[in-house]
Coordinates of C-alpha atoms in Angstrom, one line a residue:
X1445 CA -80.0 -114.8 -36.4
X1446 CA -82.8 -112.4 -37.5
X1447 CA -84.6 -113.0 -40.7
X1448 CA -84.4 -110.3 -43.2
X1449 CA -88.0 -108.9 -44.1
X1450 CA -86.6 -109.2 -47.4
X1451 CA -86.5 -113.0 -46.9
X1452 CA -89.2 -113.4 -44.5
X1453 CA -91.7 -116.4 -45.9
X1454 CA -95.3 -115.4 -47.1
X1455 CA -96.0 -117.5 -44.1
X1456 CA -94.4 -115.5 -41.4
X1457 CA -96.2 -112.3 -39.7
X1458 CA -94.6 -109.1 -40.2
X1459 CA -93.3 -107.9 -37.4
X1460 CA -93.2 -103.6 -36.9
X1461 CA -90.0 -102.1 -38.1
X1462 CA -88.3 -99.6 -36.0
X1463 CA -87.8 -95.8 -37.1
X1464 CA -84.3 -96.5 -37.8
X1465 CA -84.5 -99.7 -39.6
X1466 CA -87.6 -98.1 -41.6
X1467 CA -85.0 -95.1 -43.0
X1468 CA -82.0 -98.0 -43.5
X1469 CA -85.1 -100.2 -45.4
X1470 CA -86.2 -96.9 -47.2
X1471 CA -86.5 -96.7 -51.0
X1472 CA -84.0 -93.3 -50.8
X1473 CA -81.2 -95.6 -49.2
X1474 CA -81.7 -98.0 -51.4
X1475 CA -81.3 -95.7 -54.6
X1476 CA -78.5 -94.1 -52.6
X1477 CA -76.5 -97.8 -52.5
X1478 CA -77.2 -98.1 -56.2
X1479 CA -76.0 -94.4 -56.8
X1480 CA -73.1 -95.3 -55.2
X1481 CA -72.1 -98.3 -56.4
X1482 CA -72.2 -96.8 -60.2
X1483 CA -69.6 -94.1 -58.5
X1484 CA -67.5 -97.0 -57.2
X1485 CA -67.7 -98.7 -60.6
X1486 CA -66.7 -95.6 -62.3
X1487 CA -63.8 -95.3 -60.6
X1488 CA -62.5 -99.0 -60.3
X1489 CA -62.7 -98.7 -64.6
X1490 CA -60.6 -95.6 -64.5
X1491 CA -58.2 -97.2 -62.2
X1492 CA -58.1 -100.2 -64.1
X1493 CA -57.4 -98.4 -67.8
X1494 CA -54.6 -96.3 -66.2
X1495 CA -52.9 -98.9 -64.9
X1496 CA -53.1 -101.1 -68.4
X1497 CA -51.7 -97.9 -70.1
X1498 CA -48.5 -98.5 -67.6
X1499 CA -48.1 -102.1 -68.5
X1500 CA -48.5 -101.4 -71.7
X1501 CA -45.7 -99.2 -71.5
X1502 CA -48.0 -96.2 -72.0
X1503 CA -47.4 -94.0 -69.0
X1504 CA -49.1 -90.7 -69.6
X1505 CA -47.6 -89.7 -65.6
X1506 CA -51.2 -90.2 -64.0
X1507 CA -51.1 -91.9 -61.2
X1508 CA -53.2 -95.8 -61.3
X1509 CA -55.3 -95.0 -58.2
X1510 CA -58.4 -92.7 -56.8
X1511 CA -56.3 -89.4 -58.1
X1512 CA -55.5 -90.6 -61.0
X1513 CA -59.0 -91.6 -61.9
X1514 CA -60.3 -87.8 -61.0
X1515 CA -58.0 -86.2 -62.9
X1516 CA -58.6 -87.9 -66.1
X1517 CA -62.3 -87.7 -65.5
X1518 CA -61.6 -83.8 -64.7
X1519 CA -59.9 -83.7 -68.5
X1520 CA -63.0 -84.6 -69.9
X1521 CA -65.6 -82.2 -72.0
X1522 CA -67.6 -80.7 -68.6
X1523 CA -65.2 -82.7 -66.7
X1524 CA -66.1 -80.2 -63.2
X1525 CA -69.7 -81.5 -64.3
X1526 CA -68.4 -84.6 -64.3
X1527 CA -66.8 -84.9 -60.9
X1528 CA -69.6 -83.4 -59.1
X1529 CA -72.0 -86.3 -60.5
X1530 CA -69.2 -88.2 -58.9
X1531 CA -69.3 -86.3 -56.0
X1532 CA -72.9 -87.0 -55.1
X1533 CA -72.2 -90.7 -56.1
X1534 CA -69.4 -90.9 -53.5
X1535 CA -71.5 -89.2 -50.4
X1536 CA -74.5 -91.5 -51.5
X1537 CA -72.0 -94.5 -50.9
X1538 CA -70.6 -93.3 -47.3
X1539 CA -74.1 -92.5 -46.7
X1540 CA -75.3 -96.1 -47.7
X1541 CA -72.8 -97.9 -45.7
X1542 CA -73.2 -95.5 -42.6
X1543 CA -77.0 -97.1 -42.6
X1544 CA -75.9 -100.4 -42.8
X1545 CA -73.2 -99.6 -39.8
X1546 CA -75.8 -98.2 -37.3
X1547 CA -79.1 -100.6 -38.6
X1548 CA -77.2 -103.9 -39.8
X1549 CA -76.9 -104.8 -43.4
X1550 CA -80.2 -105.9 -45.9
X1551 CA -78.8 -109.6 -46.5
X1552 CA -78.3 -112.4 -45.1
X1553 CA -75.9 -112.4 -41.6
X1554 CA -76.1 -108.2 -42.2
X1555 CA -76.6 -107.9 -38.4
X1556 CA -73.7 -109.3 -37.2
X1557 CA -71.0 -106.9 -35.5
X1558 CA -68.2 -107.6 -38.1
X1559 CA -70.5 -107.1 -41.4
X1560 CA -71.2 -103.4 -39.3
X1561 CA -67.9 -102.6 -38.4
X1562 CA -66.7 -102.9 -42.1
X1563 CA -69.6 -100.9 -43.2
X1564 CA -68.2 -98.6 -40.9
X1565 CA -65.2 -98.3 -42.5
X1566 CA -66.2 -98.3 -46.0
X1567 CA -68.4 -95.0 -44.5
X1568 CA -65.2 -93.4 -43.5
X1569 CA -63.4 -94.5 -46.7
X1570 CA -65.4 -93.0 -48.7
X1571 CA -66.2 -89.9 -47.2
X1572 CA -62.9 -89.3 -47.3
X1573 CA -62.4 -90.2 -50.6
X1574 CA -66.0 -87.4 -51.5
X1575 CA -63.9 -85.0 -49.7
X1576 CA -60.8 -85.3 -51.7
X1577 CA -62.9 -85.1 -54.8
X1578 CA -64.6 -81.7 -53.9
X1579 CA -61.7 -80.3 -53.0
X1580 CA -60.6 -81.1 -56.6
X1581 CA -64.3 -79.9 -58.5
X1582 CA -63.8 -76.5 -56.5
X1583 CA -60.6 -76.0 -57.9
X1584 CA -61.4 -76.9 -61.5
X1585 CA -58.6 -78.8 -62.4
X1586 CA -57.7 -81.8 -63.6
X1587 CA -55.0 -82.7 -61.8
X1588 CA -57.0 -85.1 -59.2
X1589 CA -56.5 -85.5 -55.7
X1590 CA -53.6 -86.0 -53.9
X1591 CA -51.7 -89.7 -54.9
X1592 CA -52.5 -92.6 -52.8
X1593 CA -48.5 -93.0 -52.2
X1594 CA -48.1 -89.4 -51.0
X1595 CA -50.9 -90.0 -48.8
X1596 CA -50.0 -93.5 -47.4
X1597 CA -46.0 -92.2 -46.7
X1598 CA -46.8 -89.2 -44.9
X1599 CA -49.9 -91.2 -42.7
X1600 CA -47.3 -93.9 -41.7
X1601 CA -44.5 -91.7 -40.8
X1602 CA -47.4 -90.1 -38.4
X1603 CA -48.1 -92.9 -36.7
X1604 CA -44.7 -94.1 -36.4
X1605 CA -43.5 -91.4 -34.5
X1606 CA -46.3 -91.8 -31.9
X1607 CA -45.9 -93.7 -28.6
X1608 CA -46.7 -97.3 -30.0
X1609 CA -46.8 -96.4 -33.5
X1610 CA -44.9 -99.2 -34.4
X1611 CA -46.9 -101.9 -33.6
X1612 CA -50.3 -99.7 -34.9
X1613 CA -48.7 -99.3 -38.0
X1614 CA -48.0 -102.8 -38.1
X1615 CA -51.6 -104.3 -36.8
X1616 CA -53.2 -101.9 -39.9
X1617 CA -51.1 -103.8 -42.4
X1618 CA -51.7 -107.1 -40.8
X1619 CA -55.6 -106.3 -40.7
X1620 CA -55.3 -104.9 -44.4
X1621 CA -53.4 -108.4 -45.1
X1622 CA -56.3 -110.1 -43.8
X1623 CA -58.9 -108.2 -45.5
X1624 CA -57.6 -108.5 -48.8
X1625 CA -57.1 -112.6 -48.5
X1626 CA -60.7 -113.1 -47.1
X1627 CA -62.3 -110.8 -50.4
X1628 CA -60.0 -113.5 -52.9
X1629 CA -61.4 -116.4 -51.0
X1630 CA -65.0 -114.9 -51.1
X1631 CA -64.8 -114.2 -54.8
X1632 CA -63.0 -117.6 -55.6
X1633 CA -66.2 -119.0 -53.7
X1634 CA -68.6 -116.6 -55.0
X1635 CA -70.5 -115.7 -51.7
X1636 CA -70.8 -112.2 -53.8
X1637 CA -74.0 -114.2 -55.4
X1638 CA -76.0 -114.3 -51.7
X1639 CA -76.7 -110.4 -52.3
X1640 CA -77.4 -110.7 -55.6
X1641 CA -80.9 -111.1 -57.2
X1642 CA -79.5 -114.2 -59.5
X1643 CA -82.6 -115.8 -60.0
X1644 CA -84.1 -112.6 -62.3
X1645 CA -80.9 -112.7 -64.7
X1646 CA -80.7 -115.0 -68.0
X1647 CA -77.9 -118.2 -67.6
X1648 CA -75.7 -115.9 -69.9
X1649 CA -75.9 -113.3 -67.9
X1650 CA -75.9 -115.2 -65.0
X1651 CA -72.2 -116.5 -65.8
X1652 CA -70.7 -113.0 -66.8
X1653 CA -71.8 -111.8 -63.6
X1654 CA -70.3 -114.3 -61.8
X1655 CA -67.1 -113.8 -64.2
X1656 CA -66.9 -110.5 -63.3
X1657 CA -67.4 -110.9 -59.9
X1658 CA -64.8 -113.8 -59.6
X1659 CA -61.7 -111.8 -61.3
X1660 CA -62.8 -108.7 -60.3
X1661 CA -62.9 -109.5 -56.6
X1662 CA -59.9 -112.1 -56.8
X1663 CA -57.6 -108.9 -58.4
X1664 CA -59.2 -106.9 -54.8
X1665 CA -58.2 -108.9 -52.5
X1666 CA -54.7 -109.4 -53.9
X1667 CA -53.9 -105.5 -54.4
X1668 CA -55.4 -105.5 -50.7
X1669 CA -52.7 -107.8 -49.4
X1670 CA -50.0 -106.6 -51.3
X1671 CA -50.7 -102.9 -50.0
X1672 CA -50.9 -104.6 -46.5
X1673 CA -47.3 -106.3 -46.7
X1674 CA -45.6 -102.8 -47.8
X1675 CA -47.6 -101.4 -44.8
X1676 CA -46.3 -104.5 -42.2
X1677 CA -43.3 -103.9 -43.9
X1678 CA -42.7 -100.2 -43.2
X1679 CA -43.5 -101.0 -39.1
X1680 CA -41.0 -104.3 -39.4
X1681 CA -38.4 -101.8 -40.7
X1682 CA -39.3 -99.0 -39.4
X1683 CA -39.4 -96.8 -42.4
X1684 CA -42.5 -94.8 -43.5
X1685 CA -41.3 -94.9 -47.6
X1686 CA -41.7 -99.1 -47.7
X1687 CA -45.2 -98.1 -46.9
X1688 CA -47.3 -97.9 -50.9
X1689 CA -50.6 -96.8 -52.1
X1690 CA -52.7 -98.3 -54.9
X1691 CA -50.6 -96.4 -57.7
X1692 CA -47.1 -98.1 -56.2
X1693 CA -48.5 -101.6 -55.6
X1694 CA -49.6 -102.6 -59.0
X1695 CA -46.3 -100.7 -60.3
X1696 CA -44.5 -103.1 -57.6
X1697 CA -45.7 -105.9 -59.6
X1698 CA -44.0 -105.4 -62.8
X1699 CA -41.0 -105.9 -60.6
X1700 CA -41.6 -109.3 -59.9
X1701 CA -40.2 -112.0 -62.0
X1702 CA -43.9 -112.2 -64.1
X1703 CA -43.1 -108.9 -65.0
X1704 CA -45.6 -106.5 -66.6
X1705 CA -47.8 -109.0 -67.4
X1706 CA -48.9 -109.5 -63.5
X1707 CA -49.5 -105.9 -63.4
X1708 CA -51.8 -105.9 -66.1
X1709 CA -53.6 -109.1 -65.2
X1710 CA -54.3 -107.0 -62.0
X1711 CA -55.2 -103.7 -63.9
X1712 CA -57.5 -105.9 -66.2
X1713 CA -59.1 -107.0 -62.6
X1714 CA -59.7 -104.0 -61.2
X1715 CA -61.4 -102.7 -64.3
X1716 CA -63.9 -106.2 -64.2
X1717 CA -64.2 -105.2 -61.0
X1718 CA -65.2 -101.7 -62.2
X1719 CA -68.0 -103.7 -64.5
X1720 CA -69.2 -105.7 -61.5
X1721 CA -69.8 -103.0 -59.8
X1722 CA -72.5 -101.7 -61.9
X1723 CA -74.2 -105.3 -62.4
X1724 CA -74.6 -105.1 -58.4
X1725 CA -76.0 -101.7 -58.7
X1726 CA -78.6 -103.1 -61.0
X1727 CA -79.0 -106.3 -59.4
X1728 CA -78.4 -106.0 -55.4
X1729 CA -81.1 -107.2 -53.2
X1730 CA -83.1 -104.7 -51.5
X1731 CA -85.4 -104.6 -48.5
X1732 CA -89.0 -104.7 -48.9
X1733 CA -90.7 -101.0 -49.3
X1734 CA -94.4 -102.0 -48.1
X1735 CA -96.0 -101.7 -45.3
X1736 CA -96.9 -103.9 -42.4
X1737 CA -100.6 -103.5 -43.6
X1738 CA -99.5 -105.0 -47.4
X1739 CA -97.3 -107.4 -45.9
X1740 CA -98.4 -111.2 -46.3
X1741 CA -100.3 -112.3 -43.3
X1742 CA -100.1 -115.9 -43.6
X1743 CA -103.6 -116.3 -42.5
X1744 CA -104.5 -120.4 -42.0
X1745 CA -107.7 -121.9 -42.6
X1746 CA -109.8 -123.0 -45.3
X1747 CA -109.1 -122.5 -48.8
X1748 CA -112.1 -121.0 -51.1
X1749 CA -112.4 -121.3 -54.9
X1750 CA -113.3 -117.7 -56.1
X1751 CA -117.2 -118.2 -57.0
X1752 CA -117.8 -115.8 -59.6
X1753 CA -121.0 -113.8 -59.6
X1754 CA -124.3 -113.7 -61.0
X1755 CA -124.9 -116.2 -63.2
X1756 CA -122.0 -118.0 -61.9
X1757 CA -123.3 -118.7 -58.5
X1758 CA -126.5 -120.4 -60.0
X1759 CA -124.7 -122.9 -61.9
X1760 CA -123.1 -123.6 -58.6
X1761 CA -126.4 -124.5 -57.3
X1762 CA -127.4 -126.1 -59.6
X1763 CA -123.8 -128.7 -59.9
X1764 CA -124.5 -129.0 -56.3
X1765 CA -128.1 -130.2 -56.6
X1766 CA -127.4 -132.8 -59.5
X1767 CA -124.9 -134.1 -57.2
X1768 CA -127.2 -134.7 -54.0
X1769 CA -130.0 -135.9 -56.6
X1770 CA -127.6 -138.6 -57.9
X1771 CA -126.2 -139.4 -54.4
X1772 CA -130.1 -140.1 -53.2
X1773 CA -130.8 -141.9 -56.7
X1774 CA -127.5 -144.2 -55.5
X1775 CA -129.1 -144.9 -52.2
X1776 CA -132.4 -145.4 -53.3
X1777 CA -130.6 -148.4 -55.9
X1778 CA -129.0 -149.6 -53.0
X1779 CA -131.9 -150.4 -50.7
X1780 CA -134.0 -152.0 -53.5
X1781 CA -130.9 -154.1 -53.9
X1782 CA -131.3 -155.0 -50.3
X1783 CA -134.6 -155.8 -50.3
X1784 CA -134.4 -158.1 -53.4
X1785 CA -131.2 -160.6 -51.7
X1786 CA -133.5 -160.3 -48.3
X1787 CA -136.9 -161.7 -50.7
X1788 CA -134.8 -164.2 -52.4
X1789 CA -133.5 -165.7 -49.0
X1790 CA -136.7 -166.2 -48.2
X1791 CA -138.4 -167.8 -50.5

């Protein structure tokens, strides 16, 4: 496995970085992940308020997913402003994770071929989602981008009707399944910290971030699943509607025998989520910007106290000389000594 230059020891030469790896290492990536990660935070907190206001009982008719959080950004004062800030925030993101799918991730492991792959994805993801939200600034509107549960039904009934469909429509929701049990195991045992720069936050902040990213990655992974089953569902049956988005899984859990109180223990997740996402934008570990010439060496050999100059050096000297004049004045005692026990055996 290949060392990160980020945790390369002082002791290690720096090796020469590639052109690619250079522009993945880069300080405009870097602010580019952190952009990003404010955009995803932002919209995780919207997602997470609407979907309160429907446990709550408070249904104002947005939808409690991506559109939903555009449109009631879109109602703000310079809400077009608003979304295009978002905009950029989103294409930094798919720009970020398109890096780390073609030069390997910054952490720990970031080279391996499944750490790419779902970089990959998260490129495409959220492209997709940048595109939706243009679409929506151009307009001017406030009425978002199209619902997660439109998008989902008509996507599935697509693929169904193609040769095979079934079975890809039922991998995805396995795969989706998957994905969303391995993020609640991570969370639960907080690999989230490995990217993070833990050792520069206070203990009390040290333990909201973890907080936040415990719950907030725990409440992930189980929307994940649950939009998985409906999606494994839909190929078992054979029917595109059992198929949900975002906004139709957390309002599927109201109808289980917890009620609406599961729905908004999973609204008040994603919105943590939401808040961890901006403590890793402030806090994610970055590459090293210097270059190989400023890079530590690790050069052996002796070790030199600084001497200090002019007046300094002399008293050097002169430390020195007191030294070899009582080292002789030692010797000199010690031969007299000598000479004396010879004499005395003598006589």
């Amino acid at each position: 496995m290949e060392v990160p230059d980020m945790e390369r020891s002082q002791g290690t030469p720096a090796h020469p970085k590639s052109r690619g790896r250079r522009v993945a290492d880069s300080r405009a990536v870097e602010v580019a992940s952190r952009v990003g990660l404010c955009a995803r935070g932002v919209i995780y907190v919207l997602v997470g308020i609407l979907a309160v206001r429907i446990g709550l009982g408070s249904d104002t008719g947005q939808q409690a997913d991506r559109s939903g959080a555009v449109g009631t950004l879109g109602e703000q004062p310079f809400g077009r402003a608003l979304l295009w800030a978002l905009v950029a925030g989103l294409a930094a993101m798919a720009l970020w994770r398109l890096c780390e799918a073609a030069f390997g991730q910054t952490v720990e492991g970031g080279e391996k071929w499944s750490r790419r792959l779902g970089s990959l994805g998260m490129a495409v993801f959220y492209a997709v989602v940048c595109v939706g939200v243009v679409q929506t600034a151009l307009v001017g509107g406030s009425s978002g981008s199209r619902p997660s549960d439109e998008t989902s039904k008509e996507y599935t009934a697509r693929v169904l009707d193609w040769p095979g469909g079934r079975v890809i429509v039922g991998v995805f929701g396995a795969v989706l399944i998957v994905v969303g049990v391995v993020i609640l195991v991570r969370s639960l045992m907080r690999k989230f910290e490995k990217n993070l720069r833990m050792d520069e936050m206070r203990p009390a902040t040290r333990r909201v971030v973890a907080f936040l990213g415990i719950v907030g990655g725990a409440a992930c992974g189980v929307v994940a699943a649950g939009a998985g089953l409906s999606v494994l569902l839909a190929a078992v049956r054979y029917d595109p509607s059992e198929a949900k988005g975002l906004d139709e899984t957390l309002r599927s859990f109201a109808a289980t025998p917890a009620g609406p109180a599961l729905l908004i223990a999973a609204a008040v997740g994603l919105l943590l989520f939401g808040l961890y996402s901006f403590c890793e934008a402030r806090w994610r570990k970055a590459a090293e910007h210097r270059t190989p010439e400023e890079q530590p060496t690790g050069a052996t050999g002796p070790v030199h106290a600084p001497v200090r100059p002019g007046k300094g050096n002399d008293e050097v000297d002169d430390q020195q000389a007191e030294r070899s004049f009582g080292d002789r004045a030692e010797d000199g005692q010690h031969d007299r000594g000598n000479d004396e026990d010879q004499e005395q055996r003598h006589g």
